[in-house]
Amino acid sequence: MKQFISANDVTNMDALVKKALAYKANPFKDKLLGAGKRIGLLFLNPSMRTRLSTQIAAQNLGMEAIVFNVGSEGWALEFEEEAIMSGSTVEHVKDAAPIMGKYFDVLAIRTFPSLKNKDDDYSELYIKQFIKYAGIPVVSLESATLHPLQSFTDVITITELLQQRPPLNKKPKVVLTWAPHVKPLPQCVANSFAQWMTAWDGVDFVITHPEDYELNEQFTKGATITHNQDKALKDADFVYVKNWSTYTDYGRMYCNDPRWMLTQQKLLLTNNAKVMHCLPVRRNVELSDEVLDSTNSIVTLQAGNRVWAAQTVLSEILAHG
Ligand code: CP
């Protein structure tokens, strides 16, 4: 693996999941693989889970991990080619990224979208410029449109739970449901989850959201999409709860109907579904306390599995990058 920025960088998802679960069973089995190697973790935006799990993953492989909070502590970076840098940006990525390529063996980057200009965000300029100029493998810690380490974790988590229960006589039903929020959020997690679910042969995948919240078709092609949440939830085995802002009329919050929040009552429609969320979650806005604190919720298991996703990706890059 030369880079990890989307599901398209994965050639065999099932093999990757198997490797991740093997790391979960034996975290230090490749503890010398990354000896003498260094990963730079660049954060242009905040994080808890991604930052800590990737550091732990690197350490499990014997790598040194250095965190740089570029967004709050570094020089303001310019990403546009041929920019006249007379404004607030101080250093061009063309100058900064090659230096990082000298300091590190792998570079991992978190950037968020502006949610102001769809074309700019969906061009993935920031991560593409790092790939172009760093000269070393690049891992996305969440980009403007995708969150691949989160989605890989989600596939690992669903697989792990399916392996722990008697086989179903059909493909498990996985539902991605939109949830209310207090502010417009990126589409990254939803796009990415849809991309990984539609690329994975193992599930019957349904997306439900209010009108106006259609996602970019490049990620949802192959999914069943409905505005009827109750219908979507019927017999679901896994329900992934997430807010996202509008894609078509970009970055807005239209309907914010609190009836879209997942409650225990709604879970009765499902096949005693396990409930997922990438976190952080707004309690009693996106998901009710009663669901989050119930045995249906697997959000902590899911967040714990972030380590094994990151460790697997780094090991693939170290071995084949
Ligand atoms: N799910 C996730 O990416 O969490 P953080 O923003 O805390 O990294």
Short mmCIF file of C-alpha atoms and ligand atoms in Angstrom, two decimals:
data_model
loop_
_atom_site.label_atom_id
_atom_site.label_comp_id
_atom_site.label_asym_id
_atom_site.label_seq_id
_atom_site.Cartn_x
_atom_site.Cartn_y
_atom_site.Cartn_z
CA MET A 1 0.00 0.00 0.00
CA LYS A 2 1.53 3.34 -1.08
CA GLN A 3 -1.12 5.64 0.43
CA PHE A 4 -4.38 5.39 2.36
CA ILE A 5 -6.86 8.10 1.52
CA SER A 6 -9.97 6.13 0.50
CA ALA A 7 -11.45 2.64 0.05
CA ASN A 8 -9.91 2.70 -3.45
CA ASP A 9 -6.49 2.15 -1.86
CA VAL A 10 -7.59 -1.26 -0.55
CA THR A 11 -7.24 -4.28 -2.84
CA ASN A 12 -8.58 -6.98 -0.49
CA MET A 13 -10.86 -5.64 2.25
CA ASP A 14 -11.53 -9.02 3.87
CA ALA A 15 -7.82 -9.78 4.14
CA LEU A 16 -7.21 -6.37 5.69
CA VAL A 17 -9.97 -6.93 8.25
CA LYS A 18 -8.54 -10.35 9.11
CA LYS A 19 -5.13 -8.75 9.68
CA ALA A 20 -6.68 -6.07 11.92
CA LEU A 21 -8.43 -8.67 14.08
CA ALA A 22 -5.14 -10.59 14.34
CA TYR A 23 -3.51 -7.39 15.65
CA LYS A 24 -6.34 -7.02 18.15
CA ALA A 25 -5.60 -10.54 19.42
CA ASN A 26 -1.83 -9.96 19.45
CA PRO A 27 -0.97 -6.22 19.32
CA PHE A 28 2.81 -6.62 19.46
CA LYS A 29 3.32 -9.41 16.94
CA ASP A 30 5.03 -6.99 14.51
CA LYS A 31 6.70 -4.83 17.13
CA LEU A 32 9.94 -4.60 15.14
CA LEU A 33 8.36 -3.86 11.73
CA GLY A 34 8.61 -0.10 12.21
CA ALA A 35 11.87 0.02 14.18
CA GLY A 36 13.91 3.04 13.12
CA LYS A 37 10.92 4.55 11.23
CA ARG A 38 9.09 7.75 12.10
CA ILE A 39 5.55 8.91 11.35
CA GLY A 40 4.46 12.56 11.40
CA LEU A 41 0.85 13.14 12.47
CA LEU A 42 -0.26 16.55 11.22
CA PHE A 43 -3.48 17.99 12.58
CA LEU A 44 -4.99 21.01 10.90
CA ASN A 45 -8.16 20.31 12.95
CA PRO A 46 -8.99 18.86 16.38
CA SER A 47 -9.07 15.15 17.23
CA MET A 48 -9.07 12.74 20.14
CA ARG A 49 -9.61 9.20 18.83
CA THR A 50 -7.70 9.51 15.56
CA ARG A 51 -4.72 11.15 17.19
CA LEU A 52 -4.38 8.72 20.11
CA SER A 53 -5.22 5.52 18.25
CA THR A 54 -2.76 6.27 15.44
CA GLN A 55 0.00 7.06 17.93
CA ILE A 56 -0.66 3.79 19.77
CA ALA A 57 -0.80 1.88 16.49
CA ALA A 58 2.57 3.30 15.42
CA GLN A 59 4.13 2.46 18.78
CA ASN A 60 2.77 -1.12 18.60
CA LEU A 61 4.77 -1.48 15.38
CA GLY A 62 7.91 0.00 16.93
CA MET A 63 7.58 3.34 15.09
CA GLU A 64 8.18 6.73 16.60
CA ALA A 65 5.15 9.01 16.25
CA ILE A 66 5.48 12.80 16.32
CA VAL A 67 2.32 14.92 16.53
CA PHE A 68 2.30 18.40 15.03
CA ASN A 69 -0.84 20.48 15.56
CA VAL A 70 -0.30 22.54 12.43
CA GLY A 71 -3.69 24.22 12.70
CA SER A 72 -3.04 25.74 16.12
CA GLU A 73 0.77 25.74 16.43
CA GLY A 74 2.26 25.84 12.94
CA TRP A 75 2.66 28.45 10.23
CA ALA A 76 -0.52 29.04 8.24
CA LEU A 77 -0.10 26.95 5.09
CA GLU A 78 -0.94 27.97 1.52
CA PHE A 79 -2.18 25.19 -0.79
CA GLU A 80 -3.06 26.99 -4.05
CA GLU A 81 -0.51 26.78 -6.86
CA GLU A 82 0.94 30.12 -7.99
CA ALA A 83 -0.66 31.91 -5.03
CA ILE A 84 0.50 35.47 -4.38
CA MET A 85 1.03 35.04 -0.66
CA SER A 86 0.23 38.58 0.45
CA GLY A 87 -2.58 37.45 2.78
CA SER A 88 -2.65 35.39 5.97
CA THR A 89 -0.78 32.29 4.75
CA VAL A 90 2.91 32.19 5.66
CA GLU A 91 4.36 29.03 4.09
CA HIS A 92 3.48 27.14 0.91
CA VAL A 93 2.85 23.39 1.13
CA LYS A 94 5.32 23.13 -1.77
CA ASP A 95 8.04 24.26 0.65
CA ALA A 96 6.78 22.62 3.86
CA ALA A 97 5.83 19.14 2.60
CA PRO A 98 9.26 18.17 1.15
CA ILE A 99 10.83 19.03 4.51
CA MET A 100 8.36 16.73 6.25
CA GLY A 101 9.35 14.14 3.65
CA LYS A 102 12.92 14.43 4.99
CA TYR A 103 11.90 14.23 8.65
CA PHE A 104 9.44 11.33 8.38
CA ASP A 105 8.99 7.95 6.68
CA VAL A 106 5.17 8.24 6.65
CA LEU A 107 3.02 11.37 6.85
CA ALA A 108 -0.54 11.32 8.20
CA ILE A 109 -2.80 14.36 7.86
CA ARG A 110 -6.14 15.54 9.21
CA THR A 111 -7.91 18.34 7.38
CA PHE A 112 -11.58 19.34 7.41
CA PRO A 113 -13.65 20.90 4.61
CA SER A 114 -14.52 24.59 4.64
CA LEU A 115 -18.18 23.71 3.87
CA LYS A 116 -18.21 26.98 1.89
CA ASN A 117 -17.14 25.89 -1.59
CA LYS A 118 -18.12 22.39 -2.72
CA ASP A 119 -15.73 22.24 -5.67
CA ASP A 120 -12.77 23.27 -3.52
CA ASP A 121 -13.60 20.78 -0.77
CA TYR A 122 -14.32 17.91 -3.15
CA SER A 123 -11.08 18.57 -5.06
CA GLU A 124 -9.25 17.38 -1.89
CA LEU A 125 -6.57 19.96 -2.60
CA TYR A 126 -4.91 19.81 0.85
CA ILE A 127 -4.26 16.08 0.97
CA LYS A 128 -3.42 15.93 -2.73
CA GLN A 129 -0.83 18.68 -2.32
CA PHE A 130 0.81 16.80 0.55
CA ILE A 131 0.89 13.64 -1.59
CA LYS A 132 2.38 15.61 -4.49
CA TYR A 133 5.12 17.34 -2.52
CA ALA A 134 6.00 15.15 0.50
CA GLY A 135 7.52 12.29 -1.52
CA ILE A 136 6.61 9.72 1.16
CA PRO A 137 3.45 7.61 1.80
CA VAL A 138 0.49 9.69 3.02
CA VAL A 139 -2.32 8.47 5.28
CA SER A 140 -5.58 10.37 5.67
CA LEU A 141 -6.62 10.99 9.26
CA GLU A 142 -9.83 12.46 7.75
CA SER A 143 -9.86 14.72 4.74
CA ALA A 144 -12.34 17.19 3.26
CA THR A 145 -14.65 14.45 1.98
CA LEU A 146 -13.64 11.09 3.51
CA HIS A 147 -12.60 9.43 6.78
CA PRO A 148 -11.12 6.09 5.66
CA LEU A 149 -9.55 5.00 8.97
CA GLN A 150 -12.96 5.44 10.60
CA SER A 151 -14.73 3.43 7.91
CA PHE A 152 -12.13 0.67 7.95
CA THR A 153 -12.68 0.50 11.72
CA ASP A 154 -16.42 0.25 11.12
CA VAL A 155 -15.97 -2.74 8.79
CA ILE A 156 -13.68 -4.38 11.37
CA THR A 157 -16.26 -3.80 14.12
CA ILE A 158 -19.19 -5.20 12.14
CA THR A 159 -17.12 -8.25 11.12
CA GLU A 160 -15.99 -8.84 14.70
CA LEU A 161 -19.57 -8.83 15.99
CA LEU A 162 -20.86 -11.01 13.17
CA GLN A 163 -18.17 -13.56 14.00
CA GLN A 164 -19.38 -13.67 17.61
CA ARG A 165 -22.96 -14.68 16.82
CA PRO A 166 -24.67 -17.50 14.93
CA PRO A 167 -24.56 -17.00 11.15
CA LEU A 168 -27.51 -15.06 9.65
CA ASN A 169 -29.44 -16.69 6.81
CA LYS A 170 -29.09 -13.47 4.80
CA LYS A 171 -26.63 -10.63 4.42
CA PRO A 172 -26.69 -8.43 7.55
CA LYS A 173 -28.69 -5.24 7.07
CA VAL A 174 -26.63 -2.12 7.81
CA VAL A 175 -28.43 1.24 7.94
CA LEU A 176 -26.79 4.66 7.85
CA THR A 177 -29.26 7.14 9.31
CA TRP A 178 -28.96 10.92 9.30
CA ALA A 179 -29.38 12.52 12.74
CA PRO A 180 -30.10 16.08 13.88
CA HIS A 181 -27.29 18.37 15.04
CA VAL A 182 -26.73 21.91 16.28
CA LYS A 183 -24.52 22.98 13.36
CA PRO A 184 -23.70 21.89 9.80
CA LEU A 185 -21.12 19.09 9.79
CA PRO A 186 -18.94 17.66 6.99
CA GLN A 187 -20.18 14.77 4.86
CA CYS A 188 -16.87 12.89 5.36
CA VAL A 189 -17.97 10.11 7.71
CA ALA A 190 -21.20 9.45 5.81
CA ASN A 191 -19.48 9.55 2.39
CA SER A 192 -16.75 7.27 3.62
CA PHE A 193 -19.04 4.78 5.36
CA ALA A 194 -21.15 4.59 2.18
CA GLN A 195 -18.03 4.10 0.06
CA TRP A 196 -16.77 1.23 2.22
CA MET A 197 -20.19 -0.42 2.62
CA THR A 198 -20.91 -0.38 -1.11
CA ALA A 199 -17.40 -1.71 -1.84
CA TRP A 200 -17.90 -4.52 0.71
CA ASP A 201 -19.76 -7.53 -0.58
CA GLY A 202 -20.84 -8.63 2.88
CA VAL A 203 -23.87 -6.42 3.67
CA ASP A 204 -27.28 -5.17 2.58
CA PHE A 205 -26.71 -1.40 2.87
CA VAL A 206 -29.46 1.21 3.29
CA ILE A 207 -29.13 4.98 3.73
CA THR A 208 -31.95 7.08 5.22
CA HIS A 209 -32.09 10.86 5.53
CA PRO A 210 -34.57 13.73 5.21
CA GLU A 211 -35.10 15.33 1.80
CA ASP A 212 -32.24 17.67 0.77
CA TYR A 213 -29.55 15.58 2.49
CA GLU A 214 -28.61 13.44 -0.53
CA LEU A 215 -24.92 12.57 -0.53
CA ASN A 216 -22.60 12.61 -3.55
CA GLU A 217 -23.60 9.69 -5.79
CA GLN A 218 -19.99 8.68 -6.36
CA PHE A 219 -20.05 7.30 -2.79
CA THR A 220 -23.64 6.01 -2.51
CA LYS A 221 -23.97 4.14 -5.84
CA GLY A 222 -25.25 0.64 -5.04
CA ALA A 223 -26.94 1.61 -1.75
CA THR A 224 -30.70 1.62 -1.16
CA ILE A 225 -31.73 5.19 -0.26
CA THR A 226 -35.01 6.20 1.42
CA HIS A 227 -36.44 9.23 3.23
CA ASN A 228 -38.54 6.89 5.40
CA GLN A 229 -36.45 6.22 8.50
CA ASP A 230 -38.89 3.70 10.01
CA LYS A 231 -38.87 1.66 6.80
CA ALA A 232 -35.07 1.75 6.69
CA LEU A 233 -34.73 0.64 10.31
CA LYS A 234 -37.00 -2.37 9.88
CA ASP A 235 -35.03 -5.57 10.67
CA ALA A 236 -31.69 -3.72 10.67
CA ASP A 237 -28.78 -5.55 12.29
CA PHE A 238 -26.54 -2.48 12.56
CA VAL A 239 -27.57 1.19 12.65
CA TYR A 240 -24.92 3.86 12.04
CA VAL A 241 -26.04 7.25 13.29
CA LYS A 242 -24.45 10.42 11.86
CA ASN A 243 -25.31 13.97 11.03
CA TRP A 244 -24.14 15.60 7.82
CA SER A 245 -24.87 18.92 6.14
CA THR A 246 -26.43 19.25 2.69
CA TYR A 247 -24.34 18.31 -0.33
CA THR A 248 -26.34 19.70 -3.27
CA ASP A 249 -26.93 23.20 -1.84
CA TYR A 250 -23.61 22.83 -0.13
CA GLY A 251 -22.88 22.91 3.60
CA ARG A 252 -26.31 23.91 4.90
CA MET A 253 -28.67 22.66 7.56
CA TYR A 254 -32.28 22.50 6.37
CA CYS A 255 -34.58 20.05 8.12
CA ASN A 256 -33.32 19.49 11.65
CA ASP A 257 -36.34 17.56 12.89
CA PRO A 258 -35.59 16.09 16.35
CA ARG A 259 -37.78 13.10 15.43
CA TRP A 260 -34.79 11.84 13.41
CA MET A 261 -32.86 11.21 16.65
CA LEU A 262 -32.49 7.46 17.26
CA THR A 263 -34.41 6.38 20.36
CA GLN A 264 -35.07 3.08 22.11
CA GLN A 265 -38.58 3.17 20.65
CA LYS A 266 -37.17 3.28 17.12
CA LEU A 267 -34.76 0.46 17.89
CA LEU A 268 -37.79 -1.79 18.44
CA LEU A 269 -38.21 -1.74 14.64
CA THR A 270 -34.81 -3.33 14.18
CA ASN A 271 -33.43 -6.82 14.68
CA ASN A 272 -32.11 -5.70 18.11
CA ALA A 273 -29.58 -3.70 16.11
CA LYS A 274 -26.17 -2.70 17.32
CA VAL A 275 -25.81 1.08 17.24
CA MET A 276 -22.71 2.76 15.86
CA HIS A 277 -21.40 6.34 15.83
CA CYS A 278 -17.91 7.62 15.02
CA LEU A 279 -17.91 10.02 18.03
CA PRO A 280 -17.85 12.67 19.34
CA VAL A 281 -21.63 12.54 19.72
CA ARG A 282 -24.09 15.19 20.92
CA ARG A 283 -26.16 13.29 23.50
CA ASN A 284 -29.92 13.73 23.26
CA VAL A 285 -29.50 15.58 19.96
CA GLU A 286 -28.05 12.91 17.65
CA LEU A 287 -28.59 9.90 19.91
CA SER A 288 -30.60 9.54 23.12
CA ASP A 289 -28.97 8.68 26.45
CA GLU A 290 -31.11 5.56 26.63
CA VAL A 291 -29.63 4.22 23.39
CA LEU A 292 -26.03 5.30 24.05
CA ASP A 293 -26.11 3.78 27.53
CA SER A 294 -27.84 0.57 26.43
CA THR A 295 -26.26 -2.75 25.50
CA ASN A 296 -27.19 -2.01 21.88
CA SER A 297 -24.55 0.72 21.71
CA ILE A 298 -21.14 -0.42 20.45
CA VAL A 299 -19.57 3.04 20.16
CA THR A 300 -16.80 2.30 22.69
CA LEU A 301 -15.90 -1.00 21.03
CA GLN A 302 -15.87 0.85 17.72
CA ALA A 303 -13.57 3.63 18.97
CA GLY A 304 -11.28 1.02 20.57
CA ASN A 305 -10.95 -0.68 17.20
CA ARG A 306 -9.48 2.49 15.69
CA VAL A 307 -6.08 1.23 16.93
CA TRP A 308 -6.27 -1.98 14.87
CA ALA A 309 -7.36 -0.18 11.73
CA ALA A 310 -4.47 2.27 11.99
CA GLN A 311 -1.98 -0.48 12.89
CA THR A 312 -3.03 -2.53 9.86
CA VAL A 313 -2.73 0.39 7.47
CA LEU A 314 0.68 1.40 8.81
CA SER A 315 1.93 -2.18 8.66
CA GLU A 316 0.83 -2.44 5.01
CA ILE A 317 2.65 0.78 4.20
CA LEU A 318 5.78 -0.29 6.07
CA ALA A 319 5.80 -3.68 4.36
CA HIS A 320 4.90 -2.62 0.83
CA GLY A 321 5.02 1.22 0.67
N1 CP B 1 -14.08 9.61 15.08
C1 CP B 1 -13.06 10.49 15.11
O1 CP B 1 -12.41 10.73 14.10
O2 CP B 1 -12.81 11.04 16.32
P1 CP B 1 -11.78 12.23 16.58
O3 CP B 1 -12.32 13.44 15.82
O4 CP B 1 -11.77 12.44 18.06
O5 CP B 1 -10.45 11.85 16.04
#
